[in-house]
JSON list of C-alpha atoms in Angstrom, two decimals:
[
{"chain": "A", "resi": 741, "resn": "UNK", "atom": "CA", "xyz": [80.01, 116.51, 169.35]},
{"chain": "A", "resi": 742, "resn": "UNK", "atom": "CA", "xyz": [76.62, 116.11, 171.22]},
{"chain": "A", "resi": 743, "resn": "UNK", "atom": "CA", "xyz": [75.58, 119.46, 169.38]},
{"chain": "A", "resi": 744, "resn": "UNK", "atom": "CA", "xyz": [75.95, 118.12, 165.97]},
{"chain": "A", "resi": 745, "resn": "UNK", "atom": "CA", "xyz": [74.12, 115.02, 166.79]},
{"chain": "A", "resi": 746, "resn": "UNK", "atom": "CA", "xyz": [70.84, 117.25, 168.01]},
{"chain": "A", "resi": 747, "resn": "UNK", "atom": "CA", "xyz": [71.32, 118.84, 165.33]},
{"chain": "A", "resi": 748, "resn": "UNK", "atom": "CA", "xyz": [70.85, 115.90, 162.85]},
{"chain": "A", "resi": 749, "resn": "UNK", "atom": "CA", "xyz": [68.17, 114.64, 164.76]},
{"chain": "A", "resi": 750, "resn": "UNK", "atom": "CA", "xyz": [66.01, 118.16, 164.63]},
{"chain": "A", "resi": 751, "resn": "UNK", "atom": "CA", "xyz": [66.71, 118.40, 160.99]},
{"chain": "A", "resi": 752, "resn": "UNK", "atom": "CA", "xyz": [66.13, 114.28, 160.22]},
{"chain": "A", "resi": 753, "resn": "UNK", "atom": "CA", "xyz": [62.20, 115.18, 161.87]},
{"chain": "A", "resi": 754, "resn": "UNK", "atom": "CA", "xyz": [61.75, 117.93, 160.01]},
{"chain": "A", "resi": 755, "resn": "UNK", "atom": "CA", "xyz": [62.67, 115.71, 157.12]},
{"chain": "A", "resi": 756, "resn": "UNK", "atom": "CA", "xyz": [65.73, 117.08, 156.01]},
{"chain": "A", "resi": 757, "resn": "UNK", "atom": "CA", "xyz": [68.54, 114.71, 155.16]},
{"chain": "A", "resi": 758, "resn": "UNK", "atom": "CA", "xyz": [71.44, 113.99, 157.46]},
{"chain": "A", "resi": 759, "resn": "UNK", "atom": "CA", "xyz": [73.53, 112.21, 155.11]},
{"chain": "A", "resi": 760, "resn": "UNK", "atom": "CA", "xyz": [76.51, 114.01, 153.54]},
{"chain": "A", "resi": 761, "resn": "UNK", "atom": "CA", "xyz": [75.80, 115.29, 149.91]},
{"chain": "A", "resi": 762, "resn": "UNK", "atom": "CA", "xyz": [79.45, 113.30, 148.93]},
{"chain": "A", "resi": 763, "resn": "UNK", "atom": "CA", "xyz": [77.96, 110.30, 150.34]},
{"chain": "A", "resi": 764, "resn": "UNK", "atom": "CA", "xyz": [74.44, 110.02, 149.43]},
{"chain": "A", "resi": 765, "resn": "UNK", "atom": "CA", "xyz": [75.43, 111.05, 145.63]},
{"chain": "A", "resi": 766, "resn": "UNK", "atom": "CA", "xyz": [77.33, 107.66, 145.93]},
{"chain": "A", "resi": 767, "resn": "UNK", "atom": "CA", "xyz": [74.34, 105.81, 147.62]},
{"chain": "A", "resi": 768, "resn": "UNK", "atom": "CA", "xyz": [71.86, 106.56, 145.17]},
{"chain": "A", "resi": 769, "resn": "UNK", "atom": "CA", "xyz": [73.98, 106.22, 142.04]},
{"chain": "A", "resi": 770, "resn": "UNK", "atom": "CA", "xyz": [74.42, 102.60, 142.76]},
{"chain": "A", "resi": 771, "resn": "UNK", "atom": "CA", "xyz": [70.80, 101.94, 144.02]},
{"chain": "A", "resi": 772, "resn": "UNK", "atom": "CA", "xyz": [69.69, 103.47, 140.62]},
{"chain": "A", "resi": 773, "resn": "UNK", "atom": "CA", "xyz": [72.19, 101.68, 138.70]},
{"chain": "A", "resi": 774, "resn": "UNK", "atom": "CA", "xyz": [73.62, 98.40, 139.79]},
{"chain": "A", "resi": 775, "resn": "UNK", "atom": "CA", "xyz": [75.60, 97.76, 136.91]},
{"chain": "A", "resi": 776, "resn": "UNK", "atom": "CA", "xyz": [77.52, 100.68, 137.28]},
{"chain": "A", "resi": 777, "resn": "UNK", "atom": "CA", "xyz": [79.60, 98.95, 140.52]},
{"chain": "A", "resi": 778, "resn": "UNK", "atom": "CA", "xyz": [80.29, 95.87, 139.14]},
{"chain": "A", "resi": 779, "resn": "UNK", "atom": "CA", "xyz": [83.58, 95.95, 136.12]},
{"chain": "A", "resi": 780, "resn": "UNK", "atom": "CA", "xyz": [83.00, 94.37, 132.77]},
{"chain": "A", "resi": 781, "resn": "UNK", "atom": "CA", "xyz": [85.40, 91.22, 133.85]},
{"chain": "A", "resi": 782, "resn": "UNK", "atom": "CA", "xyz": [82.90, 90.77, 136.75]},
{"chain": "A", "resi": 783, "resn": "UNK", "atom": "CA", "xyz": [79.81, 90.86, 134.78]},
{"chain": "A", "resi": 784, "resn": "UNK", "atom": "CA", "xyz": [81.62, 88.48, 132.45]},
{"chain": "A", "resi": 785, "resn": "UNK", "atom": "CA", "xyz": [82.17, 86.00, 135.32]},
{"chain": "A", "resi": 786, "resn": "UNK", "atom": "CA", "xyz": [78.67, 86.73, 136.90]},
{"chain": "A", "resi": 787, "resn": "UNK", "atom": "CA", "xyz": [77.27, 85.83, 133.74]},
{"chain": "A", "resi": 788, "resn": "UNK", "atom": "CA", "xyz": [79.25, 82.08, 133.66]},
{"chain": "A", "resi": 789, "resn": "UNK", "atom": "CA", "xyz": [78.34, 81.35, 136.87]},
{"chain": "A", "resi": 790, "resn": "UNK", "atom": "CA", "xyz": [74.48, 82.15, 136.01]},
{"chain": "A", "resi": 791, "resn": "UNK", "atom": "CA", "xyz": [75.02, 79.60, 133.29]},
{"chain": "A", "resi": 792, "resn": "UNK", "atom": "CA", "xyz": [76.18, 76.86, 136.05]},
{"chain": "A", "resi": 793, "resn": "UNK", "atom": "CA", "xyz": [79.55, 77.39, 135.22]},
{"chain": "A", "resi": 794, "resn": "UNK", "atom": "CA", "xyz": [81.80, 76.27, 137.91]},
{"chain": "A", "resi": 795, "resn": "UNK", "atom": "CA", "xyz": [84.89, 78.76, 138.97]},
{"chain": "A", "resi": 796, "resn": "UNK", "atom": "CA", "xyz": [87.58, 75.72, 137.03]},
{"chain": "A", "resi": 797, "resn": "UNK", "atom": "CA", "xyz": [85.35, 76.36, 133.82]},
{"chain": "A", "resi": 798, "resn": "UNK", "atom": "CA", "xyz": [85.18, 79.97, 134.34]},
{"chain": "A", "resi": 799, "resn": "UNK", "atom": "CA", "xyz": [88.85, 80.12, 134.70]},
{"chain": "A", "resi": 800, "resn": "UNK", "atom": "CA", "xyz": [89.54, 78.37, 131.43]},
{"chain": "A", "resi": 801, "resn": "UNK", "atom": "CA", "xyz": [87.21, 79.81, 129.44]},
{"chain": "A", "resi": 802, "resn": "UNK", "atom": "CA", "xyz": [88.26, 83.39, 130.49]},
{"chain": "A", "resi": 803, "resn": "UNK", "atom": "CA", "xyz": [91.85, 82.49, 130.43]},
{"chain": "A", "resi": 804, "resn": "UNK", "atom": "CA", "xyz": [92.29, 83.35, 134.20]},
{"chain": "A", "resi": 805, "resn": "UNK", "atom": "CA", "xyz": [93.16, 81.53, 137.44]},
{"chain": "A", "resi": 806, "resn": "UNK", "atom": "CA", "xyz": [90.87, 80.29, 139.64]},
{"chain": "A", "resi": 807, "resn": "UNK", "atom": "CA", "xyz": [92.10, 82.70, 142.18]},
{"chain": "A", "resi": 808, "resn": "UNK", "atom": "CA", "xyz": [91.19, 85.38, 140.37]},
{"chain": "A", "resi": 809, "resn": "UNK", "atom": "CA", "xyz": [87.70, 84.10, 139.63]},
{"chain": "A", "resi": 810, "resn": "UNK", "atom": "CA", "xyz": [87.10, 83.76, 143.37]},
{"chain": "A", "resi": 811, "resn": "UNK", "atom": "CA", "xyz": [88.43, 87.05, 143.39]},
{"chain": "A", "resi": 812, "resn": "UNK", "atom": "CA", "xyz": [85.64, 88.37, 140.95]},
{"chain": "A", "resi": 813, "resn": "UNK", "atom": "CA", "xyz": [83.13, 86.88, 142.41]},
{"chain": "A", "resi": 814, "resn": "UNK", "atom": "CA", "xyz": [83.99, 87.73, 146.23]},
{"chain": "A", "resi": 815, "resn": "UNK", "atom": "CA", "xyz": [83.83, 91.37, 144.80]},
{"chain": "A", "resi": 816, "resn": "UNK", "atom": "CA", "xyz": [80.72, 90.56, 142.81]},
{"chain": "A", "resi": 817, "resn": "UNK", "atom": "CA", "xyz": [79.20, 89.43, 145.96]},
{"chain": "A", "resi": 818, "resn": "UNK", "atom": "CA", "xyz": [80.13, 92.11, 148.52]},
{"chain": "A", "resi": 819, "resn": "UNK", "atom": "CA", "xyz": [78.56, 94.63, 145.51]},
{"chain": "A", "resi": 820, "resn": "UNK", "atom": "CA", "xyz": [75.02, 92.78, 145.26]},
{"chain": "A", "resi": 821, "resn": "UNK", "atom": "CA", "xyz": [74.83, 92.18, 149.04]},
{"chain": "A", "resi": 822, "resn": "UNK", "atom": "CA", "xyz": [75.30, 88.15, 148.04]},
{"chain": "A", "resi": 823, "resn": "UNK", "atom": "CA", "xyz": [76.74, 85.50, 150.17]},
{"chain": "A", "resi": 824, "resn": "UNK", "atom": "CA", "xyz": [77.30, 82.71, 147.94]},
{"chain": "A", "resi": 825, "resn": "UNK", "atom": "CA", "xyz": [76.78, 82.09, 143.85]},
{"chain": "A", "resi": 826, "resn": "UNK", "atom": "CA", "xyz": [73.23, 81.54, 144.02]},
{"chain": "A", "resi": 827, "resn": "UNK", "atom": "CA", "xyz": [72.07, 84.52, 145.44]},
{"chain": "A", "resi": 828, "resn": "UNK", "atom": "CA", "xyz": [74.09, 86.77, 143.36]},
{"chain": "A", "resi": 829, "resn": "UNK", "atom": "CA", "xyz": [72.87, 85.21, 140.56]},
{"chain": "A", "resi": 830, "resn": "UNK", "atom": "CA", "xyz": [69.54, 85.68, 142.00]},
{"chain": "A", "resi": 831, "resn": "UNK", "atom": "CA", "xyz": [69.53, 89.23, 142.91]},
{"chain": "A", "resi": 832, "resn": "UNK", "atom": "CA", "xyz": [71.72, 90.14, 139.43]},
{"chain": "A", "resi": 833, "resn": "UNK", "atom": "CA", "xyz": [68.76, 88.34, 137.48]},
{"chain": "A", "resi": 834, "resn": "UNK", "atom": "CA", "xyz": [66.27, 90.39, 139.57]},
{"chain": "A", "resi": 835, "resn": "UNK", "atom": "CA", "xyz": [68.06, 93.88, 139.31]},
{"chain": "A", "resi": 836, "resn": "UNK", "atom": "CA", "xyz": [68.35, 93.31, 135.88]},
{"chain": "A", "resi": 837, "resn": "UNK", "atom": "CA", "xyz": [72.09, 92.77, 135.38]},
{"chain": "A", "resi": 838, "resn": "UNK", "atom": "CA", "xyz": [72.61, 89.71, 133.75]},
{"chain": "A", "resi": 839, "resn": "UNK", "atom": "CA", "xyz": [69.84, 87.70, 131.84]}
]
């Protein structure tokens, strides 16, 4: 309703947060600890791919189908804001998250 959006705007100048408690617990858990999002199997894999691993090596070395590396990974990517291998490797390196 238009009266809840004046609201948030009069309260977001004063300086006051808009956000949801619910929601911006969530948001700042992950932004303070990256890890915590992303399950030990998908560290694992992160981890093999930072090594130049390709998904067939992962696979076998994991005992796991390739589909279910690229299913990692896709999930490892959507978490770190990545679009390919290379940049989640980057920004895991960066955060912290794998060495």
């Amino acid at each position: 309703p238009p009266s809840e959006v004046l609201d948030g705007i009069r309260r977001a100048a004063r300086g006051e947060s808009v956000m949801a408690p619910e929601i911006m617990g969530k948001l700042m858990g992950q932004m303070t600890n990256p890890t915590e999002a992303l399950t030990p199997r998908e560290l694992e894999v992160l981890a093999l791919v930072g090594e130049g691993k390709s998904n067939r090596d992962i696979a076998r070395q994991l005992v796991l189908t390739e589909a279910t590396v690229k299913s990692h990974l896709s999930h490892v990517f959507r978490k770190l804001g990545a679009n390919n291998r290379t940049s989640a490797v980057a920004v895991a390196r960066q955060r912290g998250v794998i060495a």
